[in-house]
PDB file of C-alpha atoms and ligand atoms in Angstrom:
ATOM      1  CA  UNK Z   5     161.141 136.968  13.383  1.00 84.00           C
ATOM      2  CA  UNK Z   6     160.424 137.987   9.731  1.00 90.00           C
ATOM      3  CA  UNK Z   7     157.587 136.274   7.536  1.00 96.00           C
ATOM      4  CA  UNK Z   8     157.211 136.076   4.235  1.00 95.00           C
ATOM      5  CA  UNK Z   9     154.223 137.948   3.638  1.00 95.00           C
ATOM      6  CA  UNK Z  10     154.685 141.729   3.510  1.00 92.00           C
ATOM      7  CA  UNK Z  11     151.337 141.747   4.998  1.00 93.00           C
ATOM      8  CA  UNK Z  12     152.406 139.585   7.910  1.00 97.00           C
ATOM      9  CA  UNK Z  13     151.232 141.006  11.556  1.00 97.00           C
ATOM     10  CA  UNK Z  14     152.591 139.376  14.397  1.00 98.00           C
ATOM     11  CA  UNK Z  15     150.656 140.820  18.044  1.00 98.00           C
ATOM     12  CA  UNK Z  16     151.848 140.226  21.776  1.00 98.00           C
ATOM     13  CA  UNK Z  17     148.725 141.192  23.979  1.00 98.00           C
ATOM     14  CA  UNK Z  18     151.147 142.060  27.092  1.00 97.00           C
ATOM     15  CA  UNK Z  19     154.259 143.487  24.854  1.00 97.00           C
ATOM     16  CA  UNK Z  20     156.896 140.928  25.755  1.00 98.00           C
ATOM     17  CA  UNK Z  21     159.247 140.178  23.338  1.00 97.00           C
ATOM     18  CA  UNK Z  22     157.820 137.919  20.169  1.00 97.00           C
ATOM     19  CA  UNK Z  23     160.589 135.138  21.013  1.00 97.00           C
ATOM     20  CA  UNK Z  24     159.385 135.123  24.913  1.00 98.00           C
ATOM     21  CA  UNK Z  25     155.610 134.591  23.803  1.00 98.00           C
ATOM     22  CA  UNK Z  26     156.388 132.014  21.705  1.00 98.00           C
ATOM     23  CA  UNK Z  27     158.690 129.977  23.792  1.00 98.00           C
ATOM     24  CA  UNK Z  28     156.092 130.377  26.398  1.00 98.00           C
ATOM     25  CA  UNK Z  29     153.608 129.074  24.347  1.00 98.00           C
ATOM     26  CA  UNK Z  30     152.247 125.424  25.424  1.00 98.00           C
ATOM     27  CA  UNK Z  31     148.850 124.997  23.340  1.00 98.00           C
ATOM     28  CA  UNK Z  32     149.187 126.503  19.523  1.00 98.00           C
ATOM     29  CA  UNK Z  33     147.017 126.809  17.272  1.00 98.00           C
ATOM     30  CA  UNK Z  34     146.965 126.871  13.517  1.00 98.00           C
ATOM     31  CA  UNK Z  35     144.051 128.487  11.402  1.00 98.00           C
ATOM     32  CA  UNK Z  36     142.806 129.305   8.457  1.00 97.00           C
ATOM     33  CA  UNK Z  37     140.943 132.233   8.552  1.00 95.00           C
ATOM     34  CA  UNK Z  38     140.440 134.782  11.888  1.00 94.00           C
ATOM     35  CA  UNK Z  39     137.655 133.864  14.218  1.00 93.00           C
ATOM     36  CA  UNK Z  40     138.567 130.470  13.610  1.00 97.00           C
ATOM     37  CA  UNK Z  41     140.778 130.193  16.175  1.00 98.00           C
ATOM     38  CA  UNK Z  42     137.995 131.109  18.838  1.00 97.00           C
ATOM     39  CA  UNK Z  43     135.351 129.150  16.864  1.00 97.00           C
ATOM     40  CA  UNK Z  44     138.027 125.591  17.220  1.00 97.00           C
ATOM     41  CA  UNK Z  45     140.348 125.832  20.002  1.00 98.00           C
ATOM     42  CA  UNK Z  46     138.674 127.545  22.812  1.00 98.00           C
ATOM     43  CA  UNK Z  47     139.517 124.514  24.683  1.00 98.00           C
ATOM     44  CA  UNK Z  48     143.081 126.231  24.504  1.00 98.00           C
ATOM     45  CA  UNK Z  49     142.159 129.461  24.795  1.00 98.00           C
ATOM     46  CA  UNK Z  50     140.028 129.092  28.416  1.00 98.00           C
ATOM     47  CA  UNK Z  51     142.763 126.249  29.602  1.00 98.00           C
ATOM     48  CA  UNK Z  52     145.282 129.253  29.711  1.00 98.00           C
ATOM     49  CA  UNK Z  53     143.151 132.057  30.315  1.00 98.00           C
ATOM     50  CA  UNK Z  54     144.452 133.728  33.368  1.00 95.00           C
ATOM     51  CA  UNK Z  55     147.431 131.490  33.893  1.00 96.00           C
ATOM     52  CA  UNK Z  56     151.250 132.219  33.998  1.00 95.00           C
ATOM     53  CA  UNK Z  57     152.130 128.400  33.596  1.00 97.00           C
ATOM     54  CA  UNK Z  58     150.401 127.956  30.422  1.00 98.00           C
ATOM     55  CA  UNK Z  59     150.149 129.873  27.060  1.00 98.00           C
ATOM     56  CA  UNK Z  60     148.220 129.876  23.863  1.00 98.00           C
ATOM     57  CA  UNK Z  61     149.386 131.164  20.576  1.00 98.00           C
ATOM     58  CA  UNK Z  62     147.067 131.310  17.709  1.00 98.00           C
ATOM     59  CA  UNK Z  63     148.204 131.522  13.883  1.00 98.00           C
ATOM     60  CA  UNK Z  64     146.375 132.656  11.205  1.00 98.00           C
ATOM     61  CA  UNK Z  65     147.406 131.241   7.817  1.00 97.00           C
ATOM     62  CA  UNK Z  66     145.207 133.592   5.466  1.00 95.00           C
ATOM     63  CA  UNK Z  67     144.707 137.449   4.722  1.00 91.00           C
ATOM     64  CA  UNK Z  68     140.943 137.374   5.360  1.00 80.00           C
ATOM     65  CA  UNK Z  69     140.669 139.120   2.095  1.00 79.00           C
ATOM     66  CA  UNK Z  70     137.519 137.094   0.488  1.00 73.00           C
ATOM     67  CA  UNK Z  71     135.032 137.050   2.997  1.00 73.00           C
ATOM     68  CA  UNK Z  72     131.751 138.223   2.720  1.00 71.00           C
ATOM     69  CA  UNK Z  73     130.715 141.709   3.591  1.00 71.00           C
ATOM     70  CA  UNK Z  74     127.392 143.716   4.279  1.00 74.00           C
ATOM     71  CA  UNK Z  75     125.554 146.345   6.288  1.00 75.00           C
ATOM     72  CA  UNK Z  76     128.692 149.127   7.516  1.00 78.00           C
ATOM     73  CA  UNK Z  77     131.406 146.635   5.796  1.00 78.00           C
ATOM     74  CA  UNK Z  78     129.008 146.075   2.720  1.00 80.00           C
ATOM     75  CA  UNK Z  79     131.372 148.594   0.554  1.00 82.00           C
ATOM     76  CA  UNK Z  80     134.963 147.690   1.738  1.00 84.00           C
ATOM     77  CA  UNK Z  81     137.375 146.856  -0.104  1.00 85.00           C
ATOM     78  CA  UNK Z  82     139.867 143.777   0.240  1.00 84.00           C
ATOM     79  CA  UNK Z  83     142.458 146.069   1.379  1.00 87.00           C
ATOM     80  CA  UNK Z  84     139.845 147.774   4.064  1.00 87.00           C
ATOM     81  CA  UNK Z  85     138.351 144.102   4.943  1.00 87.00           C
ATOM     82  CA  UNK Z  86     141.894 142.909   5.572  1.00 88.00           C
ATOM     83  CA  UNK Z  87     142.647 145.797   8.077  1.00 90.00           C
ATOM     84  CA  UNK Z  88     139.325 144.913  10.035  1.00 90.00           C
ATOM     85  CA  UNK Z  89     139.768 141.560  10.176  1.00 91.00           C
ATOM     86  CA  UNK Z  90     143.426 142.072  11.186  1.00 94.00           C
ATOM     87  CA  UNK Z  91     141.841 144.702  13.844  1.00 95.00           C
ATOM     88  CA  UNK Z  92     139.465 141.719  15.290  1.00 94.00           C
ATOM     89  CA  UNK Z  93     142.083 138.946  15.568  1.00 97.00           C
ATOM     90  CA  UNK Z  94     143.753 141.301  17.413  1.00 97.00           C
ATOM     91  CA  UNK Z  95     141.316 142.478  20.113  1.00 97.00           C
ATOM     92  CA  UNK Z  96     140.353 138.617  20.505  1.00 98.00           C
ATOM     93  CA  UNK Z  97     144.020 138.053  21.513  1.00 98.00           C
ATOM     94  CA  UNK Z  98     143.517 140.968  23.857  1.00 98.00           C
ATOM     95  CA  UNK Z  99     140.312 139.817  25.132  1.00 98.00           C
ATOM     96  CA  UNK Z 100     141.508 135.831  25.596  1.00 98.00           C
ATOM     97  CA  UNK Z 101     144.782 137.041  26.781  1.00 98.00           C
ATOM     98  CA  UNK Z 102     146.742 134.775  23.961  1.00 98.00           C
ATOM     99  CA  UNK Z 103     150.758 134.644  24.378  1.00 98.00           C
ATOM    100  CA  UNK Z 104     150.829 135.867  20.765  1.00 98.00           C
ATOM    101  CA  UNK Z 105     148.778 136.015  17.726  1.00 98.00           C
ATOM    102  CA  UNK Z 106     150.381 135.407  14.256  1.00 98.00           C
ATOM    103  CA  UNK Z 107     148.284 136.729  11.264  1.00 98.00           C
ATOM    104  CA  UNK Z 108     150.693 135.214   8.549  1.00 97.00           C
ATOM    105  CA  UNK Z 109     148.069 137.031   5.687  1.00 96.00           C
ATOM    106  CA  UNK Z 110     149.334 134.596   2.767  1.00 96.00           C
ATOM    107  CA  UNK Z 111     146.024 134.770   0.002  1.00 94.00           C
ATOM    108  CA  UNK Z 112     143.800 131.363   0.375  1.00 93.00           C
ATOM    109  CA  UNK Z 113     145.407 130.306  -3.485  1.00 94.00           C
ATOM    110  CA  UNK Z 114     148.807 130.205  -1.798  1.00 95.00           C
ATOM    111  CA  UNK Z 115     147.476 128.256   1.215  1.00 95.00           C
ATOM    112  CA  UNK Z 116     146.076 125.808  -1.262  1.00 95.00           C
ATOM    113  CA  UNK Z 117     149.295 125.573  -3.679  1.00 93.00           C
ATOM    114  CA  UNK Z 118     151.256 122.060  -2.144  1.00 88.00           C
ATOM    115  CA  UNK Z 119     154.217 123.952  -3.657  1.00 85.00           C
ATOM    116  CA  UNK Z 120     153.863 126.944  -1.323  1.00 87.00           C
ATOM    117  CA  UNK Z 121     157.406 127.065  -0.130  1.00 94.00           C
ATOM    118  CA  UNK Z 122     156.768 130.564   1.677  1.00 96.00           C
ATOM    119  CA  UNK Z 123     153.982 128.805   4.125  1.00 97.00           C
ATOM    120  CA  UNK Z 124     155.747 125.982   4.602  1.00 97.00           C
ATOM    121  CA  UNK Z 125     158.835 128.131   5.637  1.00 97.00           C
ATOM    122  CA  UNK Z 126     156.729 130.371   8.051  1.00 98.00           C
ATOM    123  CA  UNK Z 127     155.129 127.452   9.521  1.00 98.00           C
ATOM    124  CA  UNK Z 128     158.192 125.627  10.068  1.00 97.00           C
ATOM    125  CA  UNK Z 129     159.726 128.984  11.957  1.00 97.00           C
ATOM    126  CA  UNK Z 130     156.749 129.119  14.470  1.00 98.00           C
ATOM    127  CA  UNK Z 131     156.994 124.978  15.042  1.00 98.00           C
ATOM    128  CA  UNK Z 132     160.541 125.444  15.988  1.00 97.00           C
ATOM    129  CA  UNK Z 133     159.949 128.502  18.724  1.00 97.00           C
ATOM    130  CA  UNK Z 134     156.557 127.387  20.091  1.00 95.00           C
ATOM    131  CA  UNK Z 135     157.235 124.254  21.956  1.00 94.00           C
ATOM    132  CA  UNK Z 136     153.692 123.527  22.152  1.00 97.00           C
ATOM    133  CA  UNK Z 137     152.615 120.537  24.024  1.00 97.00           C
ATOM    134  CA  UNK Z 138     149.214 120.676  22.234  1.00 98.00           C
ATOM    135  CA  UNK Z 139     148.381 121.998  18.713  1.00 98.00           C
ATOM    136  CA  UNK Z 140     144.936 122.481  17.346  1.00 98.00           C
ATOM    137  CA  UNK Z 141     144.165 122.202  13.714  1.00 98.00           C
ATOM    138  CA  UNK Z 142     141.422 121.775  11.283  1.00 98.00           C
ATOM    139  CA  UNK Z 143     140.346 118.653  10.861  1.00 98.00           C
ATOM    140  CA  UNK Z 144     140.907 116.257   7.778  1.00 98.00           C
ATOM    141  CA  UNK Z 145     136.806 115.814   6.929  1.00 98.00           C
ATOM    142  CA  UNK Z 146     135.889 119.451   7.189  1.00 98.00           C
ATOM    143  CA  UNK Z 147     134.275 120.508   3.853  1.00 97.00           C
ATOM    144  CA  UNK Z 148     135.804 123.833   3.293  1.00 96.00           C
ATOM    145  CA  UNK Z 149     138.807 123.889   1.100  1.00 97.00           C
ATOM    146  CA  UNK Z 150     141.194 126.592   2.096  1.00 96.00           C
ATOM    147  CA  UNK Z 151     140.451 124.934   5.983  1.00 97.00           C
ATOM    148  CA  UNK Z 152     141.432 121.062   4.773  1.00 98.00           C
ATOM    149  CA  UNK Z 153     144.782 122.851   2.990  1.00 97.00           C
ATOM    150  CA  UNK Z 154     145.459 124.612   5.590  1.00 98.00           C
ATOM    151  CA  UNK Z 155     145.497 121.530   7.855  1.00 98.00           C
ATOM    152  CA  UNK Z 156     147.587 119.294   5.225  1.00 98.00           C
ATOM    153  CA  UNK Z 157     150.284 122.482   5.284  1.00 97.00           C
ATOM    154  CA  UNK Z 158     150.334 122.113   8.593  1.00 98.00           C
ATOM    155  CA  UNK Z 159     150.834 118.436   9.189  1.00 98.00           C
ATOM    156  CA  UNK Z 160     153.615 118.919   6.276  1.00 97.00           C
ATOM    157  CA  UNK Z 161     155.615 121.730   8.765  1.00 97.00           C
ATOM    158  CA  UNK Z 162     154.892 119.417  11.931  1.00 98.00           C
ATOM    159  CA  UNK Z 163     156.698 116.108  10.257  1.00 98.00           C
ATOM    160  CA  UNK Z 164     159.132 118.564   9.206  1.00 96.00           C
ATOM    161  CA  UNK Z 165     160.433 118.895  12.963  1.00 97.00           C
ATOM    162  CA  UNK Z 166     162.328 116.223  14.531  1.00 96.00           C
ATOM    163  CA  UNK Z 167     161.170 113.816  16.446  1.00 95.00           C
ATOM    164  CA  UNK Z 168     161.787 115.363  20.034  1.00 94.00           C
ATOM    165  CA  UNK Z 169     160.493 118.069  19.398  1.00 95.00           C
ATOM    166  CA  UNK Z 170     157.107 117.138  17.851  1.00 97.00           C
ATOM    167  CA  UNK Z 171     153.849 118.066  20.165  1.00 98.00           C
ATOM    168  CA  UNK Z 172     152.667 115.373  22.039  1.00 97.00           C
ATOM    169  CA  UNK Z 173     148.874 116.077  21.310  1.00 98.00           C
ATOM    170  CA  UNK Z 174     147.800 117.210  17.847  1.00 98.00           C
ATOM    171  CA  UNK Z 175     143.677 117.807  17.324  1.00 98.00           C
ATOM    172  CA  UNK Z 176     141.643 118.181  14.184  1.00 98.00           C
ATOM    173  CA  UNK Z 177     138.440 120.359  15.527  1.00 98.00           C
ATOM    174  CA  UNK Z 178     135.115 121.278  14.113  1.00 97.00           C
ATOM    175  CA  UNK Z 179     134.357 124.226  12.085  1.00 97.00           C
ATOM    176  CA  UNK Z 180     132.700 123.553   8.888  1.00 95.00           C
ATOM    177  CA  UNK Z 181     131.392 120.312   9.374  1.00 92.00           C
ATOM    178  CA  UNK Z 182     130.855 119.584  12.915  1.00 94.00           C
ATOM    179  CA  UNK Z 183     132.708 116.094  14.080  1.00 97.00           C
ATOM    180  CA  UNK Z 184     129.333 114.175  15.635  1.00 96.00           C
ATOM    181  CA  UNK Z 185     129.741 112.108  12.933  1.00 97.00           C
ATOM    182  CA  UNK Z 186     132.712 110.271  14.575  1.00 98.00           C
ATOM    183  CA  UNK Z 187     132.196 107.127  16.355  1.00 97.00           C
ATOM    184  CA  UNK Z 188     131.993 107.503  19.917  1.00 95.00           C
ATOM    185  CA  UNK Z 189     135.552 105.676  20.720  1.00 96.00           C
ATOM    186  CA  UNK Z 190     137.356 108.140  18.318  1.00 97.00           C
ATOM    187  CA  UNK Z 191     135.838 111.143  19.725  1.00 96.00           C
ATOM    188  CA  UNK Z 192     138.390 113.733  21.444  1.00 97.00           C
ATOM    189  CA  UNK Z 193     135.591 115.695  23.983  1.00 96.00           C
ATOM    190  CA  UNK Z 194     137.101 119.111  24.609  1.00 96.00           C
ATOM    191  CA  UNK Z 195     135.115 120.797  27.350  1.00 95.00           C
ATOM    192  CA  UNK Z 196     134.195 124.061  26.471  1.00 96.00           C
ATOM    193  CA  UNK Z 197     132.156 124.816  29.559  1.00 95.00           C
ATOM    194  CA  UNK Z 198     134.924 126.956  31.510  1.00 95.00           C
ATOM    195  CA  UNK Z 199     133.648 130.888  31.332  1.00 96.00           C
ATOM    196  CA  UNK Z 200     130.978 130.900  28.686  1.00 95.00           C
ATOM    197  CA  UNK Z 201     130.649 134.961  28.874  1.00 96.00           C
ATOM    198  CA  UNK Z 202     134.193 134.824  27.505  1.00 97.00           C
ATOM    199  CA  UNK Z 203     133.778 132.782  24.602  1.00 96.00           C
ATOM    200  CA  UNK Z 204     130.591 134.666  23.876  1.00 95.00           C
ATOM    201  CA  UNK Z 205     132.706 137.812  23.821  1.00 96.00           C
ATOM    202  CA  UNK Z 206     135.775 135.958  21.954  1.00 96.00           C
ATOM    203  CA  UNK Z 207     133.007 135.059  19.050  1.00 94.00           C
ATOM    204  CA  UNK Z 208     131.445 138.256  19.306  1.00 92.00           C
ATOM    205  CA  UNK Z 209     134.774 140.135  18.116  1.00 94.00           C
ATOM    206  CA  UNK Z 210     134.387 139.349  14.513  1.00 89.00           C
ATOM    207  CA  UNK Z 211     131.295 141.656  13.609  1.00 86.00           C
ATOM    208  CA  UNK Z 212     132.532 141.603  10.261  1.00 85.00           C
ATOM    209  CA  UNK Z 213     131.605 138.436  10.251  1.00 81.00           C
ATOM    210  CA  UNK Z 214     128.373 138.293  11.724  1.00 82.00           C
ATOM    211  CA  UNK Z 215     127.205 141.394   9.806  1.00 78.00           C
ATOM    212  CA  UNK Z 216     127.915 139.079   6.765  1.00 71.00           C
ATOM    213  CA  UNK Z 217     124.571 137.313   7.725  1.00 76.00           C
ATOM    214  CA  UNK Z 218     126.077 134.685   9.658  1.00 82.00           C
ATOM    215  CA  UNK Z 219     125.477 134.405  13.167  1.00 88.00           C
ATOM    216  CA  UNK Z 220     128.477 132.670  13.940  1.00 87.00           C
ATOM    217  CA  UNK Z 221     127.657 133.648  17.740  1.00 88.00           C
ATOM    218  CA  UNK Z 222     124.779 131.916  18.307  1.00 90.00           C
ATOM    219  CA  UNK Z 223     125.753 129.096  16.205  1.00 93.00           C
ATOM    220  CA  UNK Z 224     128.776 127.620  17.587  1.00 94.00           C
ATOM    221  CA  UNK Z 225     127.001 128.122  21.364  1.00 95.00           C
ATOM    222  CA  UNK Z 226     124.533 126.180  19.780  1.00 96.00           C
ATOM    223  CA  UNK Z 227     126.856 123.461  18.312  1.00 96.00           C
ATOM    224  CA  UNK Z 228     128.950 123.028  21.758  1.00 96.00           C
ATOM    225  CA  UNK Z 229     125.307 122.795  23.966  1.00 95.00           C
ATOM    226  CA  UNK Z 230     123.841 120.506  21.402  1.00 95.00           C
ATOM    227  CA  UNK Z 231     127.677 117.884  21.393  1.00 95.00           C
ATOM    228  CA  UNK Z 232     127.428 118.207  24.909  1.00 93.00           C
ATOM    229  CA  UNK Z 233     123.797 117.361  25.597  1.00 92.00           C
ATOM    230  CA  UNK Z 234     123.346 114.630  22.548  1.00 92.00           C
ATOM    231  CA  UNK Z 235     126.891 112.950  23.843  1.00 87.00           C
ATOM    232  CA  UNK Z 236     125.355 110.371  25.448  1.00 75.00           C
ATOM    233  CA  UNK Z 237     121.719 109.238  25.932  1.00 68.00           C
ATOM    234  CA  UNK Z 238     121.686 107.537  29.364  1.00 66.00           C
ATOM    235  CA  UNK Z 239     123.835 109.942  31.784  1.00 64.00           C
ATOM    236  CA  UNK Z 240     123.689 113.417  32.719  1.00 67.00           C
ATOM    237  CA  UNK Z 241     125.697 115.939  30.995  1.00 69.00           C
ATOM    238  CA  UNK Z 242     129.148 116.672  32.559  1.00 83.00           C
ATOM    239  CA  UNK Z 243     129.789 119.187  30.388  1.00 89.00           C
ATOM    240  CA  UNK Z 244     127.263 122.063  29.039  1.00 91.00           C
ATOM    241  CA  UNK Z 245     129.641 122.378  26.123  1.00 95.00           C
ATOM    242  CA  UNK Z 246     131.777 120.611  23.794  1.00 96.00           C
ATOM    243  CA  UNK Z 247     133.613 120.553  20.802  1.00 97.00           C
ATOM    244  CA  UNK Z 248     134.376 117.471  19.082  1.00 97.00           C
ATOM    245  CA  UNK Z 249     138.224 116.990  17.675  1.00 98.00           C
ATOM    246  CA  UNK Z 250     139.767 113.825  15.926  1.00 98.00           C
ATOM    247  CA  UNK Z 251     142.950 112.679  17.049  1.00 98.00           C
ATOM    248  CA  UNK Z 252     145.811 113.501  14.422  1.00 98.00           C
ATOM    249  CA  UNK Z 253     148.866 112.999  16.734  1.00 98.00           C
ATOM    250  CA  UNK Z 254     149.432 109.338  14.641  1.00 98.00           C
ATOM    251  CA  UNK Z 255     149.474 111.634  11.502  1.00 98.00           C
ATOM    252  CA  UNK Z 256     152.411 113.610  13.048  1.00 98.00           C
ATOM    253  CA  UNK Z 257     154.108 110.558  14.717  1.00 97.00           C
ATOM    254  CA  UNK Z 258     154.212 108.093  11.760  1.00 96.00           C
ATOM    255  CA  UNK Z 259     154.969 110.614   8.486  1.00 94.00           C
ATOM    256  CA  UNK Z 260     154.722 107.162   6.554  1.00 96.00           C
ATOM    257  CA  UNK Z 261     150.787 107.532   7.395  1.00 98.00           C
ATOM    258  CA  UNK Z 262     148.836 108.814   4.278  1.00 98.00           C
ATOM    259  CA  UNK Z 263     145.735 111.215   5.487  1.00 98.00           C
ATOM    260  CA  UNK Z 264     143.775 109.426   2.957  1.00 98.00           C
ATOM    261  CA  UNK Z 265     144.086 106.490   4.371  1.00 98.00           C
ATOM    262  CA  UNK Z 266     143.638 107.247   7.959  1.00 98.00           C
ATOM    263  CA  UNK Z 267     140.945 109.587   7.620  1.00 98.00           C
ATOM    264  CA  UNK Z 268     139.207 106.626   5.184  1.00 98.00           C
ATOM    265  CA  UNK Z 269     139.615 104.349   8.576  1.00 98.00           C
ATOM    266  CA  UNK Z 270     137.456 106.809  10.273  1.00 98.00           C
ATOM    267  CA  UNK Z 271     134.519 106.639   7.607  1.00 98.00           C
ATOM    268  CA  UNK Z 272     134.606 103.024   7.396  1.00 98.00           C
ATOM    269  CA  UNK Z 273     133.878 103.263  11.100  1.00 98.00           C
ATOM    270  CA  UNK Z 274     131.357 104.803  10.744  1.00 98.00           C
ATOM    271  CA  UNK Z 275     129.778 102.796   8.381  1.00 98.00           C
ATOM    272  CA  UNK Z 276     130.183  99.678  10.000  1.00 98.00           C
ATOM    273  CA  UNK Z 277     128.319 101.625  12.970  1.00 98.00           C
ATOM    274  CA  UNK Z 278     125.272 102.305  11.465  1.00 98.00           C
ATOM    275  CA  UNK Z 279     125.451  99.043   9.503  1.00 98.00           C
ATOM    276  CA  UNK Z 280     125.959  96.701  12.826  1.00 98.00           C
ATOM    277  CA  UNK Z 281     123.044  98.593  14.259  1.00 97.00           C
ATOM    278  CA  UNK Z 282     120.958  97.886  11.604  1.00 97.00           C
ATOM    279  CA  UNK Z 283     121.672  94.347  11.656  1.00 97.00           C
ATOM    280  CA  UNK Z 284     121.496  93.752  15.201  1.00 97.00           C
ATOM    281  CA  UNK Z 285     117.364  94.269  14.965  1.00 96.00           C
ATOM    282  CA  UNK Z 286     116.214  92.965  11.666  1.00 91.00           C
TER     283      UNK Z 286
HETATM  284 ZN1  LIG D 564     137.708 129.514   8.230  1.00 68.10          ZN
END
């Protein structure tokens, strides 16, 4: 399978054939930047871990080229920041035991560009091998740019497939901006509680990250415990930790739905929420 990016890296932990790990592949995921992957869809990830009947495959949209950098990484270059980045994806892959891992390396502007006919053609190549039964993306509200066009590129590649063959789950999950904010009833809960040593270690891959001054590691086991324990006030936690995700699969059933629109229906939701609430004791 070639991909339009020169850059492109395309990694099958146990060395079968690229075709084989993506027809395997039952929960997909599409990113924007590495460590994404493991910071949103570890639901995946741990659902598969381990298992011959189920496979994850995660896909990585951009080249990793502008993130920040300090203590050993505080002088690399793009070109050297790319290579470690690519490195890390990799050995999280390794590490989670992925079906495949596709680092498509296209820069963020080209994510961003609605015109981007080389994304949209990659994209559409991986939809048509992986027939993934769930597919994680970013969600709709999250406030980082290069994350909400990755997500519209990728709802653009899933209506491109025909009906039958569209995934019969599609998530938008938390990264930047967390998804508490949801009411209750439109909540996804993914339980994240299945080997917590494992997503420590899947998080703790990207030191180039972390050594940015971001501890992305204790964060995002901060973020699950705290969705799991502030889920509900009156019962006992089921699960120690969660990650919130919106349901997009409408989005990919009706291509007649405009994001805007839907993702407006959530807000006003909201709204009338904390507005009902108010009411109800003045
Ligand atoms: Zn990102």
């Amino acid at each position: 399978m070639k991909f339009s990016s020169f850059g492109a890296d395309v990694y099958v932990p146990d060395n079968r054939p690229v075709a084989e790990a993506l027809a395997r592949t039952t929960h997909l995921c599409l990113a924007a930047h590495q460590d994404d992957i493991e910071i949103m869809a570890y639901h995946g990830i741990a659902e598969c871990h381990g298992r011959k009947d189920r496979w994850f495959t995660g896909v990585v949209l951009t080249d990793g080229s502008g993130s920040p950098r300090a203590g050993k990484f505080a002088h690399h270059t793009d070109e050297q920041m790319k290579a470690v980045r690519r490195a890390e994806q990799r050995r999280a892959a390794k590490l989670g035991q992925y079906s495949a891992v596709i680092q498509l390396a296209h820069p963020s502007t080209v994510v961003k560009s609605a015109r981007s006919a080389a994304v949209h053609s990659d994209l559409a190549a991986i939809l048509h091998a992986c027939p993934a039964r769930i597919v994680y993306l970013h969600n709709p509200a999250d406030k980082h740019d290069t994350h909400v066009a990755c997500f519209l590129r990728s709802l653009e590649a899933l209506r491109g497939l025909p009906k039958a063959k569209r995934p019969k789950q599609v998530l938008g999950c938390e990264v930047w901006r967390n998804l508490d904010w949801l009411v209750d009833p439109d909540k996804v809960l993914l339980d994240d509680s299945a080997q917590p040593e494992l997503a420590a270690r899947l998080i703790g891959t990207f030191q180039s990250q972390i050594a940015g001054g971001k501890r992305y590691d204790r964060a995002i086991a901060g973020r699950r415990l705290a969705n799991a324990t502030f889920h509900t006030s009156h019962a006992t936690d089921q699960a120690s930790a969660v990650t919130w995700a919106m349901d997009l699969t409408p989005l990919v059933v009706d291509e007649k739905l405009a994001v805007e629109k839907f993702t407006r229906a959530h807000l006003d939701r909201l709204r009338a929420d904390v507005v009902a609430r108010l009411q109800k004791f003045q």
